[in-house]
XYZ file of C-alpha atoms in Angstrom:
418
model
C -11.635 11.895 13.386
C -8.199 10.795 12.183
C -5.074 12.976 12.672
C -2.240 12.590 10.151
C 0.796 12.536 12.812
C 1.452 10.990 16.074
C -0.357 12.816 18.729
C 1.975 12.338 21.881
C 5.316 13.608 22.597
C 5.470 10.262 24.475
C 5.455 8.145 21.732
C 7.828 10.195 19.999
C 10.521 10.195 22.630
C 10.088 6.310 23.426
C 10.580 5.404 19.592
C 13.383 8.051 19.129
C 13.425 10.976 16.597
C 15.650 8.536 14.328
C 12.844 6.083 14.250
C 10.297 7.718 11.689
C 12.880 8.838 9.066
C 14.667 5.321 9.158
C 10.950 3.704 9.114
C 9.839 5.634 6.360
C 12.675 5.070 3.906
C 12.780 1.475 4.681
C 9.590 1.286 3.112
C 10.524 2.923 -0.098
C 12.142 -0.150 -1.855
C 8.924 -1.970 -1.516
C 7.172 0.923 -3.123
C 10.096 0.843 -5.876
C 9.897 -2.974 -6.774
C 6.755 -3.292 -8.944
C 7.554 -0.276 -10.627
C 10.986 -0.644 -11.110
C 10.642 -4.553 -12.352
C 8.026 -3.472 -14.859
C 10.093 -0.463 -16.040
C 13.470 -2.346 -16.298
C 11.741 -5.505 -17.943
C 9.834 -3.350 -20.722
C 13.221 -1.054 -21.474
C 15.610 -4.521 -21.831
C 13.443 -7.046 -23.312
C 11.182 -4.795 -24.899
C 7.537 -6.496 -23.840
C 4.849 -4.893 -22.074
C 3.298 -8.550 -21.341
C 6.736 -9.839 -19.893
C 6.994 -6.503 -17.799
C 3.553 -6.861 -16.557
C 3.890 -10.406 -15.852
C 7.030 -9.749 -13.598
C 5.403 -7.276 -11.969
C 2.424 -9.508 -11.422
C 4.481 -12.316 -9.955
C 6.305 -10.237 -7.697
C 3.237 -8.851 -5.969
C 1.704 -12.410 -5.675
C 4.625 -13.385 -4.073
C 4.505 -10.809 -1.685
C 1.144 -11.432 -0.828
C 1.544 -14.873 -0.215
C 4.858 -14.643 1.745
C 3.876 -11.401 3.562
C 1.597 -13.367 6.319
C 4.215 -15.869 6.766
C 7.095 -13.378 7.446
C 4.563 -11.518 9.824
C 4.026 -14.864 11.823
C 7.585 -15.704 11.517
C 8.439 -12.170 13.360
C 5.809 -12.828 16.039
C 7.204 -16.180 17.095
C 11.039 -15.056 16.522
C 11.123 -11.435 16.683
C 11.491 -9.305 14.086
C 15.330 -8.736 14.332
C 15.677 -12.311 13.626
C 13.458 -12.295 10.308
C 14.087 -8.791 9.023
C 17.850 -8.866 8.956
C 18.407 -12.114 6.862
C 15.073 -11.464 4.823
C 16.520 -7.892 4.292
C 20.015 -9.073 3.374
C 18.342 -11.903 0.527
C 15.923 -9.193 -0.858
C 19.024 -6.493 -1.403
C 20.985 -9.395 -3.064
C 17.975 -10.519 -5.199
C 17.577 -6.814 -6.438
C 21.012 -6.596 -7.333
C 21.148 -9.362 -9.263
C 18.007 -8.280 -11.355
C 19.184 -6.086 -13.706
C 22.292 -8.415 -14.626
C 19.427 -11.618 -15.112
C 17.233 -9.104 -17.124
C 20.396 -7.962 -19.538
C 21.333 -11.285 -19.736
C 20.143 -14.510 -22.433
C 18.313 -15.802 -19.468
C 15.183 -17.402 -20.296
C 11.899 -15.803 -19.284
C 10.670 -18.226 -16.810
C 14.104 -17.597 -15.156
C 13.445 -13.948 -14.976
C 9.701 -14.556 -13.548
C 11.087 -17.105 -11.147
C 13.505 -14.332 -9.692
C 10.350 -11.752 -9.612
C 8.837 -14.090 -7.543
C 11.765 -14.479 -5.048
C 12.297 -10.579 -4.743
C 8.415 -10.038 -3.930
C 8.388 -13.019 -1.484
C 11.723 -11.943 0.214
C 10.217 -8.283 0.404
C 10.405 -7.140 4.017
C 7.546 -6.220 5.669
C 8.207 -2.836 7.330
C 4.774 -1.268 7.388
C 3.058 -3.811 9.525
C 6.366 -4.357 11.623
C 6.259 -0.653 12.067
C 2.621 -0.672 13.381
C 3.539 -3.746 15.786
C 6.396 -1.625 17.110
C 4.217 1.510 17.849
C 1.353 -0.198 18.985
C 3.881 -1.878 21.870
C 5.315 1.252 22.624
C 1.626 2.948 23.060
C 0.695 0.164 25.416
C 3.770 0.577 27.518
C 4.226 4.386 27.627
C 0.859 6.008 27.140
C -1.727 6.366 29.735
C -4.925 4.349 29.409
C -7.101 7.223 29.090
C -4.922 8.649 26.302
C -4.494 5.118 24.313
C -7.114 5.598 21.867
C -6.701 9.145 20.714
C -2.756 8.481 20.465
C -3.456 4.932 18.463
C -6.019 6.390 15.984
C -3.504 9.460 15.294
C -0.582 6.692 15.139
C -2.446 4.698 12.937
C -3.626 7.391 10.683
C 0.405 8.380 10.412
C 0.944 4.994 9.404
C -1.457 4.986 6.663
C -0.309 8.523 5.522
C 3.049 7.402 5.553
C 2.315 3.983 3.337
C 0.595 6.603 0.622
C 3.417 8.721 0.335
C 5.959 6.111 0.060
C 3.696 4.841 -2.709
C 3.897 8.273 -4.224
C 7.779 8.632 -3.930
C 8.571 5.143 -5.008
C 7.519 5.233 -8.364
C 8.545 9.158 -8.956
C 12.156 7.787 -7.960
C 11.904 5.122 -10.664
C 10.799 7.382 -13.107
C 13.453 9.940 -12.576
C 16.394 7.688 -12.250
C 15.220 5.531 -15.680
C 15.071 8.880 -17.319
C 18.032 10.893 -15.703
C 20.046 7.835 -16.191
C 19.041 4.291 -17.185
C 16.038 2.238 -15.885
C 18.616 -0.367 -14.194
C 19.541 2.189 -11.528
C 16.191 2.242 -9.617
C 16.763 -1.492 -8.951
C 20.319 -1.004 -7.664
C 19.027 2.007 -5.849
C 16.276 -0.215 -4.207
C 18.790 -2.939 -3.332
C 21.033 -0.173 -1.676
C 18.171 1.255 0.173
C 17.228 -2.142 1.474
C 20.504 -3.090 2.562
C 21.278 0.286 4.621
C 17.652 1.127 5.795
C 15.788 -2.069 6.267
C 18.800 -3.550 7.912
C 19.017 -0.245 10.450
C 15.259 -0.634 10.985
C 15.610 -4.157 12.009
C 18.426 -3.346 14.416
C 16.692 -0.055 15.820
C 16.093 -0.235 19.505
C 12.598 -0.442 19.128
C 13.116 -3.991 17.497
C 13.572 -5.285 20.822
C 9.689 -4.330 21.785
C 7.042 -7.044 21.588
C 3.223 -6.414 21.335
C 2.421 -7.087 24.872
C -0.712 -9.231 25.773
C -3.224 -6.870 26.815
C -5.521 -7.988 23.629
C -4.857 -11.768 24.166
C -7.602 -11.463 26.943
C -10.118 -10.045 24.280
C -12.727 -12.449 23.210
C -12.100 -13.261 19.424
C -14.948 -13.297 17.254
C -15.571 -16.237 15.156
C -14.031 -16.422 11.710
C -17.193 -16.420 10.134
C -17.696 -12.704 11.097
C -14.738 -11.840 8.717
C -17.166 -12.600 5.793
C -19.902 -10.424 6.769
C -21.197 -8.821 3.611
C -20.450 -5.284 4.651
C -16.962 -6.221 5.214
C -16.747 -7.899 2.059
C -17.661 -4.978 0.018
C -14.582 -3.106 1.391
C -12.245 -5.560 0.440
C -13.724 -5.430 -2.926
C -13.376 -1.771 -2.963
C -9.625 -2.354 -1.866
C -9.199 -4.822 -4.808
C -10.550 -2.577 -7.077
C -8.191 0.193 -5.776
C -5.228 -2.422 -6.358
C -6.616 -3.279 -9.807
C -6.576 0.484 -10.585
C -3.147 1.041 -9.493
C -1.607 -1.927 -11.741
C -3.963 -1.203 -14.763
C -2.924 2.722 -14.881
C 0.992 2.035 -14.283
C 0.998 -0.614 -16.972
C -1.290 1.207 -19.515
C 0.538 4.500 -18.888
C 3.877 2.481 -19.363
C 2.314 0.834 -22.792
C 1.133 4.503 -24.003
C 4.807 5.933 -23.276
C 6.434 2.809 -24.769
C 4.864 3.599 -28.295
C 7.260 6.866 -28.726
C 9.771 5.001 -26.860
C 9.308 6.882 -23.363
C 8.335 4.066 -21.332
C 11.025 4.912 -18.822
C 9.145 7.773 -17.805
C 6.216 5.889 -17.010
C 6.954 6.165 -13.028
C 7.860 10.050 -13.334
C 4.195 10.758 -14.849
C 2.508 8.178 -12.403
C 4.049 10.226 -9.678
C 1.738 13.284 -10.856
C -1.259 11.283 -9.602
C 0.449 11.339 -6.288
C 0.274 15.202 -5.759
C -3.263 15.191 -5.256
C -3.400 11.849 -3.886
C -1.258 12.916 -0.841
C -2.814 16.340 -0.315
C -6.302 15.209 -0.553
C -5.568 11.823 1.847
C -4.128 14.318 4.483
C -6.739 16.716 3.954
C -9.337 13.767 4.717
C -8.626 14.732 8.678
C -10.140 18.293 8.358
C -13.485 16.613 6.948
C -16.361 17.185 8.825
C -17.756 14.354 11.073
C -21.269 14.591 9.024
C -19.361 13.586 5.906
C -19.448 10.031 6.893
C -17.149 7.349 5.415
C -19.896 5.941 3.606
C -20.604 9.149 1.959
C -16.475 9.837 1.374
C -16.359 6.414 -0.567
C -19.266 7.094 -2.939
C -17.911 10.842 -3.320
C -14.303 10.206 -4.016
C -14.831 7.156 -5.942
C -17.201 8.426 -8.224
C -14.432 11.286 -8.737
C -12.156 8.331 -9.445
C -14.462 6.768 -11.859
C -15.004 10.181 -13.735
C -11.331 11.006 -14.133
C -10.543 7.322 -14.997
C -12.927 7.917 -17.905
C -11.144 11.212 -19.016
C -7.919 8.940 -18.754
C -9.706 6.601 -21.058
C -10.049 9.232 -23.717
C -6.585 11.056 -23.421
C -4.504 10.780 -26.739
C -1.845 12.837 -25.707
C 0.879 13.711 -22.804
C -0.928 16.653 -21.705
C -4.240 14.966 -21.472
C -2.641 12.025 -19.631
C -0.965 14.424 -16.984
C -4.425 16.497 -16.275
C -6.400 12.902 -16.003
C -3.735 11.813 -13.362
C -3.697 14.779 -11.645
C -7.306 14.321 -10.914
C -7.257 10.580 -10.722
C -5.001 11.511 -7.653
C -7.366 13.462 -6.033
C -9.830 10.492 -6.065
C -7.603 7.606 -5.244
C -5.946 9.052 -2.041
C -9.191 9.901 -0.055
C -11.022 6.576 -1.429
C -7.706 4.323 -0.026
C -7.711 6.150 3.575
C -11.507 5.814 3.647
C -11.598 2.196 2.953
C -8.563 1.526 5.658
C -10.940 3.397 7.909
C -13.784 1.631 7.219
C -12.050 -1.916 7.467
C -11.058 -0.860 10.877
C -14.349 0.031 11.807
C -15.916 -3.015 10.476
C -13.202 -5.409 11.925
C -14.577 -8.111 14.242
C -13.353 -8.226 18.027
C -9.878 -9.501 18.020
C -9.788 -9.541 14.247
C -8.200 -6.472 13.232
C -4.864 -7.714 12.152
C -6.514 -10.162 10.415
C -9.133 -7.682 8.276
C -6.027 -5.174 8.018
C -4.189 -8.178 6.191
C -7.256 -9.210 4.004
C -7.074 -5.388 2.707
C -3.573 -5.199 2.048
C -3.711 -8.603 0.147
C -6.403 -7.319 -1.981
C -4.760 -4.510 -3.154
C -1.484 -6.246 -3.730
C -3.077 -8.914 -5.801
C -5.530 -6.777 -7.618
C -2.447 -4.759 -8.589
C -0.325 -7.865 -9.388
C -3.237 -9.306 -11.595
C -4.291 -5.982 -13.453
C -0.150 -5.376 -14.165
C -0.212 -8.693 -15.931
C -3.378 -8.451 -17.705
C -3.367 -4.965 -18.890
C 0.201 -6.155 -20.090
C -1.364 -8.693 -22.339
C -3.873 -6.040 -23.419
C -1.451 -3.665 -24.845
C 0.623 -6.221 -26.855
C -2.656 -7.850 -28.288
C -5.310 -5.171 -28.497
C -3.529 -1.898 -28.265
C -2.757 0.836 -25.984
C -6.040 2.417 -26.811
C -8.048 -0.540 -25.382
C -5.553 -0.435 -22.218
C -6.311 2.883 -21.353
C -10.018 1.735 -20.539
C -8.565 -0.708 -17.922
C -8.474 1.916 -15.110
C -12.227 2.811 -15.630
C -13.267 -0.548 -15.178
C -11.160 -0.714 -11.954
C -12.811 2.525 -10.870
C -16.564 1.099 -11.773
C -15.656 -1.773 -9.293
C -14.981 0.700 -6.504
C -18.038 2.702 -7.190
C -20.187 -0.643 -7.339
C -18.939 -2.158 -4.039
C -19.628 1.491 -2.383
C -22.995 1.475 -3.756
C -23.806 -2.234 -2.256
C -22.120 -1.068 1.266
C -24.539 1.716 1.230
C -27.068 -0.397 0.236
C -26.686 -3.324 2.508
C -27.506 -1.042 5.842
C -29.720 2.089 5.001
C -29.795 3.048 8.483
C -25.889 3.393 8.546
C -26.689 6.776 6.749
C -28.017 8.326 9.702
C -25.935 6.589 12.423
C -22.557 7.641 13.447
C -19.825 5.036 12.630
C -18.071 4.059 15.224
C -14.386 4.707 15.918
C -12.317 1.669 14.678
C -10.716 -0.907 17.066
C -6.659 -0.879 17.493
C -5.070 -2.573 14.794
C -1.815 -4.220 16.263
C -0.142 -5.062 12.752
């Protein structure tokens, strides 16, 4: 069973009280980036297609460069990577509003979006790596598994909250002031808090070598059917995120309210946050497989309601219910990924899941933007339901792949180093 916060005062004392708020805020620019780019381009250039493409290439840039930045941090240390990367990303974000407002060609805009995504600091995996190092160094052997599980759950909850707060801030700033303010704010947050995270004393810690002696499963184990169904499920979640945000932006843009998309998108985050954190209170007999099927089905039902919504009120209600399905589904998928991770391949497994979400969101943003412009917003509103159907289908495939799993307890996930 997961806990939603670190369970050891030793961990908190070792990391320092300032670490957790700094690490949380340092993640915000990443969550604001995709929504902010989409909102600003739609507002300035008047094309949902172009906005979706810019959002998509930013996500693809992150998915491609993210593992490379992680490998560089393992080799040279987090500080040597995060400081220059954070400064470059802050500068690119700061320049983006000026380029969008200029007469620069769309190709130039797309190239800049790729660079913004590629230079996005990978705070979440870096934070996990640091906390893992602290646990191995400071926590007794007999308590490490419990503290580790609680810490990983906290990290997942922090990621979930950031992806709620980020789009909400974008919408709030766009409506209250102007769309460019959100990107400028992300630039400032990157400059201040990513730098603070990089220079925090925990940045000197290294993961250690305890797991180096662990026998590593062959790479082919990563392509087992059950694990691949989980990857497909997270891909569906990513497609759902991209399709929902872009279709919502297109729907609101019809009445000139596209700037408020992030604000309404935050409504989905309310139920998502509450239910995601509430999964810790679910009984163990409510297995991960059953949760995936149950909350995935709720997501699909709400997405069908979203597809038929034709008013702002209908969208708000549908988004609120969607949040109740997507939060627990995403937490369950990451828990299953950790459970099914081959020996010594936890980091690779987590990277596969994270990349699936990012790529799904990026591709869906681009495709849904084209659908909005060519087929209309009514058609685009059905896209999240297709994504939710993929999530449910992969859940069914997972459940049917090993019928005995319904009567066997799912093992505790192995430690995730990054």
